[in-house]
């Protein structure tokens, strides 16, 4: 049987097979094509012309070929399909037999692997970094599974396997361990599950840490078999919580990669990837168990190595996820970058004005009575310069392009800001949903200032030593959240540069507080619209912003 196989230039995967064509192989400059068969032979040169068309994201294809060999024989072949994407081709062919079998098997294997583990239409139907995410997630699952097999072996040793223990007692302890652990998972899941949507990357990374803690507890049971039930239950509860967090956040990650309404396909392939890496991890774990036995130092070596691989690959996994939704961490990073763009633009405008004034003075011989200031500093708007107030009108696409897209920010988004002590977010830290009584620290005068300043706003921002607190009103919308973060980041810049005199106390501290809040509120109001427009232009979903639980919001009325 004879067959012709054509490959896309950008995908190098089989698109069609034609029967009953001479044995030839094709070379072209603009597209990779090959013709393979098993018995036929071509005498002389061959020329092929025609048109092929393929539906994007499907396997449908139509091709019309005009084949001419040295003997001037012509063969016309056609396969019917729809014609959404067409490509003309004109290539020269030469006779060859070597490497055809190897090439065919390579392409067949590659197509099988891609169809098994990657969504249909990859990479056009998936977001950027999908393959990188998949590979690192596979390494993580491999290490986790191998470690779990090793830990399960030590659990069996501690429960009495091979030591003449009564099987019924061991089985009872094992069942109780699982039951108590699952009950603990339900209790803790009820308390923290709502945070999975807010900090997806953080909880995924934290779930890997939790799995390592659970695995360590399971392995330590061999040293304290009398505490098997307590240690095993605690380990199982931690493990259940970790699996709950990783599974929940994984669904968020899969959704972020779905570009063609194919979340079900991506989820199914994610399951295939998980099964395959788990099988490899199980095999590796069995091999380790045979090598380690009950040797403590070897067990510690294997556990430490697998833990290092797990945490490193988990860190790389979350760095490859381009989440387009906004949480507190990403919103703070983007807000800080936007404010830096504002500052640079204002300074550049002021420099041009100063240059123009200097040129005018030098040319005409008279001094212009004008003082030109940048209009923007680390604290926010400077009232003496009206040009900054018009900044939102001059915001253009070139400035918006300086804001990173979800793919560009993915590597900078820390998976666990507190653990990594990211200075951009933690110095000082922004708290959302702080109770009012804790925020004002029992000072009613601070509350009066807040109500007077934010009487027409649906949020409050209050700076304190080492922190900036944000409280959202029950009716706050997405725009209010963006404005609140703009003002909070402006106040944080003032704190960093020690320009908040009210933090040092004194008789004028309340006046300084009122001025700081009013100035930054004015700047935030003007910059909210261009900020949201820039985010939308760069691919961020401004309609999807979650920074805190709605139950933490407050309600207040304006002062008369």
Coordinates of C-alpha atoms in Angstrom, one line a residue:
X1 CA 0.0 0.0 0.0
X2 CA 1.3 3.4 -0.9
X3 CA 0.8 6.6 1.0
X4 CA 1.6 10.3 0.9
X5 CA 2.0 12.3 4.1
X6 CA 2.0 16.1 4.2
X7 CA 3.1 18.1 7.2
X8 CA 2.3 21.6 8.3
X9 CA 5.2 24.0 8.2
X10 CA 4.7 25.2 11.8
X11 CA 3.5 22.0 13.4
X12 CA 5.3 19.1 11.6
X13 CA 2.5 16.7 12.3
X14 CA 0.7 14.6 9.7
X15 CA -2.3 16.2 8.1
X16 CA -3.4 13.7 5.4
X17 CA -2.6 10.4 3.8
X18 CA -3.2 9.7 0.1
X19 CA -3.2 6.2 -1.3
X20 CA -1.9 4.8 -4.6
X21 CA 0.8 7.4 -5.3
X22 CA 4.4 6.6 -6.5
X23 CA 7.1 6.2 -4.0
X24 CA 8.6 9.7 -3.7
X25 CA 9.9 12.1 -1.1
X26 CA 9.3 15.8 -1.2
X27 CA 11.5 18.8 -0.3
X28 CA 10.2 22.4 -0.2
X29 CA 11.4 25.7 1.1
X30 CA 8.2 27.1 2.6
X31 CA 6.6 23.9 4.1
X32 CA 7.8 20.6 5.3
X33 CA 6.3 17.7 3.3
X34 CA 7.2 14.1 2.7
X35 CA 5.8 11.4 0.6
X36 CA 6.3 7.9 1.9
X37 CA 5.3 4.4 0.8
X38 CA 6.6 0.9 1.0
X39 CA 7.0 -0.6 -2.4
X40 CA 6.7 1.7 -5.4
X41 CA 9.6 3.4 -7.1
X42 CA 9.9 6.6 -9.2
X43 CA 12.0 6.9 -12.3
X44 CA 13.4 10.4 -12.8
X45 CA 12.3 13.7 -11.4
X46 CA 8.8 14.4 -10.2
X47 CA 7.0 17.7 -9.9
X48 CA 3.9 18.3 -7.8
X49 CA 1.5 21.3 -7.9
X50 CA -1.8 21.8 -6.1
X51 CA -3.7 23.3 -3.2
X52 CA -4.4 22.1 0.3
X53 CA -6.9 23.5 2.8
X54 CA -7.4 22.6 6.5
X55 CA -9.9 23.7 9.2
X56 CA -8.1 25.4 12.0
X57 CA -8.1 23.2 15.1
X58 CA -9.4 20.1 13.3
X59 CA -8.2 17.3 11.1
X60 CA -10.4 18.0 8.1
X61 CA -8.4 18.6 4.9
X62 CA -8.9 19.0 1.2
X63 CA -6.0 18.5 -1.2
X64 CA -5.8 18.5 -5.0
X65 CA -2.5 17.3 -6.5
X66 CA -1.1 17.4 -10.0
X67 CA 1.8 14.9 -10.2
X68 CA 4.1 14.7 -13.2
X69 CA 7.1 12.3 -13.5
X70 CA 9.8 11.9 -16.0
X71 CA 7.7 9.8 -18.3
X72 CA 5.0 12.6 -18.4
X73 CA 2.5 10.6 -16.5
X74 CA -0.1 12.5 -14.5
X75 CA -2.1 11.5 -11.5
X76 CA -4.9 13.6 -10.0
X77 CA -6.0 12.9 -6.4
X78 CA -8.5 14.7 -4.2
X79 CA -9.8 14.4 -0.6
X80 CA -12.9 16.4 0.2
X81 CA -13.3 18.5 3.3
X82 CA -14.1 22.1 4.2
X83 CA -11.9 25.0 3.0
X84 CA -11.4 27.5 5.8
X85 CA -7.6 27.6 5.5
X86 CA -5.9 27.2 2.1
X87 CA -2.3 27.1 1.0
X88 CA -0.9 26.7 -2.5
X89 CA 2.3 24.7 -2.9
X90 CA 4.7 24.0 -5.7
X91 CA 7.5 21.6 -4.9
X92 CA 10.1 19.4 -6.5
X93 CA 10.5 15.8 -5.5
X94 CA 13.3 13.3 -5.7
X95 CA 13.4 9.5 -5.3
X96 CA 14.6 8.2 -1.9
X97 CA 14.2 5.1 0.3
X98 CA 16.6 5.7 3.2
X99 CA 15.2 7.0 6.5
X100 CA 11.6 6.9 5.3
X101 CA 10.6 4.2 7.8
X102 CA 12.3 6.0 10.7
X103 CA 10.8 9.3 9.7
X104 CA 7.3 7.8 9.5
X105 CA 7.6 6.1 12.8
X106 CA 8.9 9.3 14.4
X107 CA 6.0 11.3 13.1
X108 CA 3.5 8.6 14.0
X109 CA 4.8 8.5 17.6
X110 CA 4.9 12.2 17.9
X111 CA 1.3 12.5 16.7
X112 CA 0.3 9.8 19.2
X113 CA 2.0 11.6 22.1
X114 CA 0.5 14.9 21.2
X115 CA -3.0 13.6 20.7
X116 CA -2.8 11.8 24.1
X117 CA -1.3 14.5 26.3
X118 CA -2.0 17.8 24.5
X119 CA -5.3 19.4 23.6
X120 CA -6.6 19.3 20.1
X121 CA -5.3 22.1 18.0
X122 CA -2.2 22.7 20.2
X123 CA -0.7 25.3 20.4
X124 CA -3.3 27.5 18.8
X125 CA -6.0 26.4 21.3
X126 CA -3.9 26.9 24.4
X127 CA -2.4 29.9 26.1
X128 CA 1.2 30.8 26.2
X129 CA 3.6 28.7 28.3
X130 CA 1.2 25.7 28.3
X131 CA 3.9 23.2 27.4
X132 CA 6.3 24.7 30.0
X133 CA 3.6 24.5 32.6
X134 CA 2.8 20.9 31.7
X135 CA 6.4 19.7 31.9
X136 CA 7.1 21.4 35.2
X137 CA 3.8 20.1 36.7
X138 CA 4.7 16.6 35.5
X139 CA 8.1 16.8 37.2
X140 CA 6.3 18.0 40.4
X141 CA 3.8 15.1 40.3
X142 CA 6.5 12.6 39.6
X143 CA 8.5 13.6 42.7
X144 CA 5.4 13.8 44.9
X145 CA 4.3 10.3 43.8
X146 CA 7.7 8.8 44.3
X147 CA 7.9 10.3 47.8
X148 CA 4.4 9.1 48.6
X149 CA 5.4 5.5 47.8
X150 CA 8.4 5.7 50.0
X151 CA 6.3 7.2 52.8
X152 CA 3.7 4.5 52.5
X153 CA 6.3 1.9 52.9
X154 CA 7.5 3.4 56.1
X155 CA 3.9 3.6 57.3
X156 CA 3.6 -0.2 56.7
X157 CA 6.8 -0.8 58.6
X158 CA 5.5 1.3 61.6
X159 CA 2.1 -0.4 61.7
X160 CA 3.9 -3.7 62.1
X161 CA 4.4 -5.2 58.6
X162 CA 6.8 -8.1 58.9
X163 CA 7.1 -7.8 62.7
X164 CA 4.5 -10.4 63.6
X165 CA 1.8 -7.9 64.4
X166 CA -1.8 -8.8 64.4
X167 CA -3.2 -8.0 60.9
X168 CA -6.6 -6.8 62.3
X169 CA -4.9 -4.3 64.7
X170 CA -2.8 -2.9 61.9
X171 CA -5.8 -2.6 59.6
X172 CA -7.9 -0.9 62.3
X173 CA -5.2 1.7 62.9
X174 CA -4.9 2.3 59.2
X175 CA -8.7 2.9 58.7
X176 CA -8.9 5.2 61.8
X177 CA -5.9 7.1 60.5
X178 CA -7.7 7.8 57.1
X179 CA -11.0 8.6 58.8
X180 CA -9.7 11.1 61.3
X181 CA -7.5 12.7 58.7
X182 CA -10.3 13.2 56.3
X183 CA -12.4 14.7 59.0
X184 CA -9.7 17.2 59.7
X185 CA -9.5 18.0 56.0
X186 CA -13.2 18.9 56.0
X187 CA -12.8 21.2 59.0
X188 CA -9.9 23.1 57.6
X189 CA -11.2 23.2 54.1
X190 CA -14.4 24.9 55.3
X191 CA -12.3 27.7 56.8
X192 CA -9.8 28.4 54.0
X193 CA -11.3 27.1 50.8
X194 CA -12.5 30.6 49.8
X195 CA -8.9 31.7 49.6
X196 CA -8.1 29.3 46.7
X197 CA -9.6 31.7 44.2
X198 CA -7.8 34.8 45.6
X199 CA -4.3 33.3 45.8
X200 CA -4.3 30.4 43.4
X201 CA -0.5 30.4 42.8
X202 CA 0.3 30.8 46.5
X203 CA -2.0 27.9 47.5
X204 CA -0.6 25.6 44.8
X205 CA 2.9 26.2 46.0
X206 CA 1.8 25.9 49.7
X207 CA 0.1 22.6 48.9
X208 CA 3.4 21.2 47.8
X209 CA 5.0 22.3 51.1
X210 CA 2.1 20.7 52.9
X211 CA 2.6 17.4 51.1
X212 CA 6.3 17.4 52.1
X213 CA 5.3 17.9 55.8
X214 CA 2.7 15.1 55.6
X215 CA 5.3 12.8 53.9
X216 CA 7.8 13.6 56.6
X217 CA 5.3 12.7 59.4
X218 CA 4.4 9.5 57.7
X219 CA 8.1 8.5 57.4
X220 CA 8.7 9.4 61.1
X221 CA 6.1 7.0 62.3
X222 CA 8.6 4.2 62.1
X223 CA 10.5 5.9 64.9
X224 CA 7.4 6.3 67.1
X225 CA 5.1 3.3 66.2
X226 CA 3.1 3.9 69.5
X227 CA 2.0 7.2 68.1
X228 CA 1.1 5.8 64.7
X229 CA -2.6 6.8 64.9
X230 CA -1.9 10.4 65.9
X231 CA 0.9 11.0 63.5
X232 CA -0.8 9.2 60.7
X233 CA -4.0 11.1 61.2
X234 CA -2.2 14.4 61.2
X235 CA -0.3 13.5 58.1
X236 CA -3.4 12.4 56.3
X237 CA -5.3 15.5 57.3
X238 CA -2.5 17.7 56.0
X239 CA -2.2 15.6 52.8
X240 CA -6.0 15.9 52.2
X241 CA -5.9 19.7 52.6
X242 CA -2.9 19.8 50.2
X243 CA -4.7 17.7 47.6
X244 CA -7.8 19.9 48.0
X245 CA -5.8 23.0 47.4
X246 CA -3.7 21.7 44.5
X247 CA -6.8 20.2 42.8
X248 CA -8.8 23.4 43.2
X249 CA -6.1 25.7 42.0
X250 CA -5.2 23.4 39.1
X251 CA -8.7 24.0 37.7
X252 CA -8.0 27.7 37.8
X253 CA -4.8 27.2 35.9
X254 CA -6.5 25.0 33.3
X255 CA -9.1 27.7 32.7
X256 CA -6.4 30.3 32.1
X257 CA -5.0 28.2 29.2
X258 CA -8.3 27.6 27.5
X259 CA -8.4 29.8 24.4
X260 CA -10.9 27.9 22.3
X261 CA -13.7 27.1 24.8
X262 CA -11.9 23.8 25.4
X263 CA -11.6 23.7 29.1
X264 CA -13.0 20.1 29.1
X265 CA -10.3 19.0 26.7
X266 CA -7.5 20.7 28.6
X267 CA -8.8 19.2 31.9
X268 CA -9.0 15.7 30.3
X269 CA -5.4 16.0 29.0
X270 CA -4.3 17.3 32.4
X271 CA -5.6 14.0 33.9
X272 CA -3.7 12.0 31.3
X273 CA -0.5 13.9 32.1
X274 CA -1.1 13.3 35.8
X275 CA -1.6 9.6 35.3
X276 CA 1.5 9.2 33.2
X277 CA 3.7 11.1 35.6
X278 CA 2.2 9.2 38.6
X279 CA 3.0 5.9 36.9
X280 CA 6.6 7.0 36.4
X281 CA 6.8 8.3 40.0
X282 CA 5.3 5.0 41.3
X283 CA 8.0 3.0 39.5
X284 CA 10.7 5.2 40.8
X285 CA 9.3 5.0 44.3
X286 CA 9.2 1.2 44.2
X287 CA 12.8 1.2 43.1
X288 CA 13.8 3.5 45.9
X289 CA 12.0 1.3 48.5
X290 CA 13.9 -1.7 47.3
X291 CA 17.2 0.2 47.6
X292 CA 16.4 2.0 50.9
X293 CA 14.7 -0.8 52.9
X294 CA 14.6 0.5 56.5
X295 CA 17.9 2.3 56.3
X296 CA 17.3 5.7 57.9
X297 CA 20.2 7.7 56.3
X298 CA 19.2 6.5 52.8
X299 CA 15.6 7.4 53.5
X300 CA 16.6 10.9 54.5
X301 CA 18.7 11.3 51.4
X302 CA 15.8 10.2 49.1
X303 CA 13.3 12.3 50.9
X304 CA 15.5 15.4 50.8
X305 CA 16.3 14.9 47.1
X306 CA 12.6 14.5 46.2
X307 CA 11.6 17.4 48.3
X308 CA 14.1 19.7 46.6
X309 CA 12.9 18.5 43.2
X310 CA 9.2 19.0 44.2
X311 CA 9.7 22.6 45.5
X312 CA 11.9 23.7 42.6
X313 CA 9.5 22.3 40.0
X314 CA 6.5 23.7 41.8
X315 CA 8.1 27.1 41.8
X316 CA 8.8 26.9 38.1
X317 CA 5.2 25.7 37.5
X318 CA 3.6 28.7 39.1
X319 CA 6.1 31.1 37.3
X320 CA 4.9 29.7 33.9
X321 CA 1.1 30.3 34.5
X322 CA -0.1 33.5 32.8
X323 CA -3.2 34.3 34.9
X324 CA -5.1 37.2 33.3
X325 CA -7.3 37.7 36.4
X326 CA -6.2 40.0 39.1
X327 CA -5.6 39.3 42.8
X328 CA -4.0 41.5 45.4
X329 CA -0.4 40.5 44.5
X330 CA -0.7 41.1 40.7
X331 CA -2.7 44.2 41.2
X332 CA 0.0 45.7 43.5
X333 CA 2.8 44.9 41.0
X334 CA 0.9 46.4 38.1
X335 CA -0.1 49.5 40.1
X336 CA 3.5 50.1 41.1
X337 CA 4.7 49.7 37.5
X338 CA 1.9 52.1 36.3
X339 CA 2.8 54.7 38.9
X340 CA 6.5 54.5 37.8
X341 CA 5.4 55.1 34.2
X342 CA 3.3 58.1 35.4
X343 CA 6.3 59.5 37.3
X344 CA 8.6 59.1 34.4
X345 CA 6.1 60.7 31.9
X346 CA 5.6 63.7 34.2
X347 CA 9.3 64.2 34.7
X348 CA 9.9 63.9 31.0
X349 CA 7.2 66.5 30.3
X350 CA 8.6 68.9 33.0
X351 CA 12.1 68.5 31.4
X352 CA 10.8 69.5 28.0
X353 CA 9.1 72.5 29.6
X354 CA 12.2 73.5 31.3
X355 CA 14.2 73.2 28.1
X356 CA 11.6 75.3 26.3
X357 CA 11.7 78.0 28.9
X358 CA 15.5 78.1 28.9
X359 CA 15.6 78.3 25.1
X360 CA 13.0 81.2 25.2
X361 CA 15.0 83.1 27.9
X362 CA 18.2 82.7 25.9
X363 CA 16.7 83.8 22.6
X364 CA 14.7 86.8 23.7
X365 CA 16.9 88.0 26.6
X366 CA 14.1 88.1 29.1
X367 CA 13.2 85.9 32.0
X368 CA 9.9 84.1 32.0
X369 CA 8.3 84.2 35.4
X370 CA 7.5 80.5 35.5
X371 CA 8.6 77.8 37.8
X372 CA 8.5 74.3 36.1
X373 CA 8.2 71.3 38.4
X374 CA 7.8 67.7 37.6
X375 CA 4.4 67.5 39.1
X376 CA 4.9 64.0 40.3
X377 CA 7.0 62.5 43.0
X378 CA 7.1 59.4 45.1
X379 CA 4.2 60.7 47.1
X380 CA 1.8 61.5 44.3
X381 CA 0.5 64.6 42.8
X382 CA 2.2 68.0 43.3
X383 CA -0.5 70.7 43.3
X384 CA 1.8 73.4 41.8
X385 CA 2.0 71.8 38.4
X386 CA -1.3 71.6 36.6
X387 CA 0.2 69.6 33.7
X388 CA 0.1 66.4 35.8
X389 CA -3.7 66.9 36.3
X390 CA -4.0 66.5 32.5
X391 CA -1.9 63.3 32.4
X392 CA -4.9 61.1 31.9
X393 CA -5.7 63.0 28.8
X394 CA -2.3 62.5 27.3
X395 CA -2.0 58.8 28.1
X396 CA -1.3 57.0 24.9
X397 CA -0.7 53.4 23.6
X398 CA 3.0 53.7 23.8
X399 CA 2.8 54.2 27.6
X400 CA 0.3 51.4 27.9
X401 CA 2.8 49.0 26.2
X402 CA 5.2 49.5 29.1
X403 CA 2.8 47.6 31.3
X404 CA 3.5 43.9 31.2
X405 CA 1.0 41.4 29.8
X406 CA -0.1 38.3 31.8
X407 CA 2.6 36.2 30.1
X408 CA 5.3 38.8 30.9
X409 CA 4.3 39.2 34.5
X410 CA 4.0 35.5 35.2
X411 CA 7.6 35.1 36.0
X412 CA 7.6 38.1 38.3
X413 CA 4.5 37.1 40.2
X414 CA 5.8 35.6 43.5
X415 CA 3.9 32.4 44.4
X416 CA 4.2 33.1 48.1
X417 CA 5.0 36.8 48.8
X418 CA 5.4 36.3 52.6
X419 CA 7.7 33.3 52.2
X420 CA 9.9 35.1 49.6
X421 CA 9.8 38.5 51.3
X422 CA 9.2 40.4 48.1
X423 CA 10.0 44.0 48.9
X424 CA 7.7 45.4 46.2
X425 CA 4.7 43.9 48.1
X426 CA 5.8 43.5 51.7
X427 CA 7.4 47.0 52.4
X428 CA 5.0 48.0 53.7
X429 CA 2.3 45.4 53.3
X430 CA -1.2 46.3 52.1
X431 CA -4.0 44.6 54.1
X432 CA -7.5 44.4 52.7
X433 CA -10.5 44.0 55.0
X434 CA -8.9 45.0 58.3
X435 CA -11.5 45.5 61.0
X436 CA -12.1 49.2 61.6
X437 CA -11.4 49.0 65.3
X438 CA -8.0 47.5 64.7
X439 CA -7.2 49.9 61.9
X440 CA -7.8 53.1 63.9
X441 CA -6.2 51.6 67.0
X442 CA -8.9 53.0 69.3
X443 CA -8.4 56.6 68.1
X444 CA -11.8 58.1 67.2
X445 CA -10.2 61.2 65.6
X446 CA -8.7 58.9 62.9
X447 CA -12.2 57.6 62.2
X448 CA -13.5 61.2 61.8
X449 CA -10.7 62.0 59.3
X450 CA -11.5 58.8 57.3
X451 CA -15.2 59.5 57.2
X452 CA -14.7 63.1 56.1
X453 CA -12.1 62.2 53.4
X454 CA -13.9 59.2 51.9
X455 CA -17.5 60.3 52.4
X456 CA -18.1 60.1 48.6
X457 CA -16.0 57.1 48.1
X458 CA -16.8 53.4 48.4
X459 CA -13.5 52.5 50.1
X460 CA -11.2 53.7 52.8
X461 CA -7.4 53.7 52.9
X462 CA -5.5 54.3 56.1
X463 CA -1.6 54.3 56.4
X464 CA 0.0 53.1 59.6
X465 CA 3.5 52.2 60.7
X466 CA 4.6 49.2 58.6
X467 CA 1.2 48.7 56.8
X468 CA -1.4 50.3 54.6
X469 CA -5.0 49.2 55.4
X470 CA -7.8 49.1 52.8
X471 CA -11.5 48.7 53.6
X472 CA -14.0 48.2 50.8
X473 CA -17.7 49.3 51.1
X474 CA -20.4 46.7 50.6
X475 CA -21.4 48.4 47.4
X476 CA -17.8 48.7 46.0
X477 CA -17.3 47.8 42.4
X478 CA -14.2 46.9 40.4
X479 CA -13.4 50.5 39.6
X480 CA -13.4 51.3 43.3
X481 CA -10.9 48.5 43.9
X482 CA -8.5 49.8 41.3
X483 CA -8.7 53.3 42.7
X484 CA -8.2 52.0 46.3
X485 CA -5.0 50.2 45.2
X486 CA -3.7 53.2 43.4
X487 CA -4.1 55.3 46.5
X488 CA -2.7 52.6 48.8
X489 CA 0.4 52.3 46.6
X490 CA 0.8 56.1 46.6
X491 CA 0.7 56.1 50.4
X492 CA 3.2 53.2 50.5
X493 CA 5.6 55.2 48.4
X494 CA 5.3 58.1 50.9
X495 CA 6.0 55.7 53.8
X496 CA 9.0 54.2 52.0
X497 CA 10.5 57.7 51.6
X498 CA 9.7 58.7 55.2
X499 CA 7.4 61.5 54.0
X500 CA 4.4 60.6 56.3
X501 CA 5.0 63.0 59.1
X502 CA 1.7 62.1 60.8
X503 CA 3.2 58.6 61.6
X504 CA 5.7 60.3 63.9
X505 CA 2.9 61.9 66.0
X506 CA 2.8 65.5 67.1
X507 CA 0.2 68.2 67.3
X508 CA -0.1 68.5 63.6
X509 CA -0.3 64.8 62.8
X510 CA -4.1 64.8 62.1
X511 CA -3.7 67.7 59.7
X512 CA -0.8 65.9 57.9
X513 CA -2.9 62.8 57.7
X514 CA -5.8 64.6 56.2
X515 CA -3.6 66.3 53.6
X516 CA -1.9 63.1 52.6
X517 CA -5.2 61.3 52.2
X518 CA -6.7 64.1 50.2
X519 CA -3.7 64.5 47.9
X520 CA -3.4 60.8 47.1
X521 CA -7.2 60.5 46.7
X522 CA -7.1 63.2 44.1
X523 CA -4.3 61.5 42.2
X524 CA -5.9 58.1 42.4
X525 CA -9.2 59.4 41.0
X526 CA -7.5 60.9 38.0
X527 CA -5.4 57.9 37.2
X528 CA -8.0 55.2 37.6
X529 CA -9.5 55.4 34.1
X530 CA -6.1 55.4 32.2
X531 CA -4.9 52.6 34.5
X532 CA -7.9 50.4 33.7
X533 CA -7.7 51.1 30.0
X534 CA -4.0 50.2 29.9
X535 CA -4.6 46.9 31.7
X536 CA -7.4 46.0 29.3
X537 CA -5.2 46.8 26.3
X538 CA -2.4 44.6 27.6
X539 CA -4.8 41.6 28.0
X540 CA -5.7 41.8 31.6
X541 CA -9.3 41.0 32.6
X542 CA -10.3 44.1 34.5
X543 CA -13.7 42.5 35.2
X544 CA -12.1 39.7 37.1
X545 CA -10.5 41.1 40.2
X546 CA -10.7 39.4 43.6
X547 CA -8.6 40.9 46.5
X548 CA -10.6 39.7 49.5
X549 CA -13.7 37.9 50.7
X550 CA -16.9 40.0 50.3
X551 CA -17.8 39.2 54.0
X552 CA -14.9 41.4 55.1
X553 CA -16.5 44.5 53.6
X554 CA -18.0 47.3 55.7
X555 CA -20.8 49.8 55.5
X556 CA -20.7 53.5 56.5
X557 CA -22.5 56.7 55.9
X558 CA -21.1 60.1 54.9
X559 CA -20.7 62.8 57.5
X560 CA -23.2 65.6 57.2

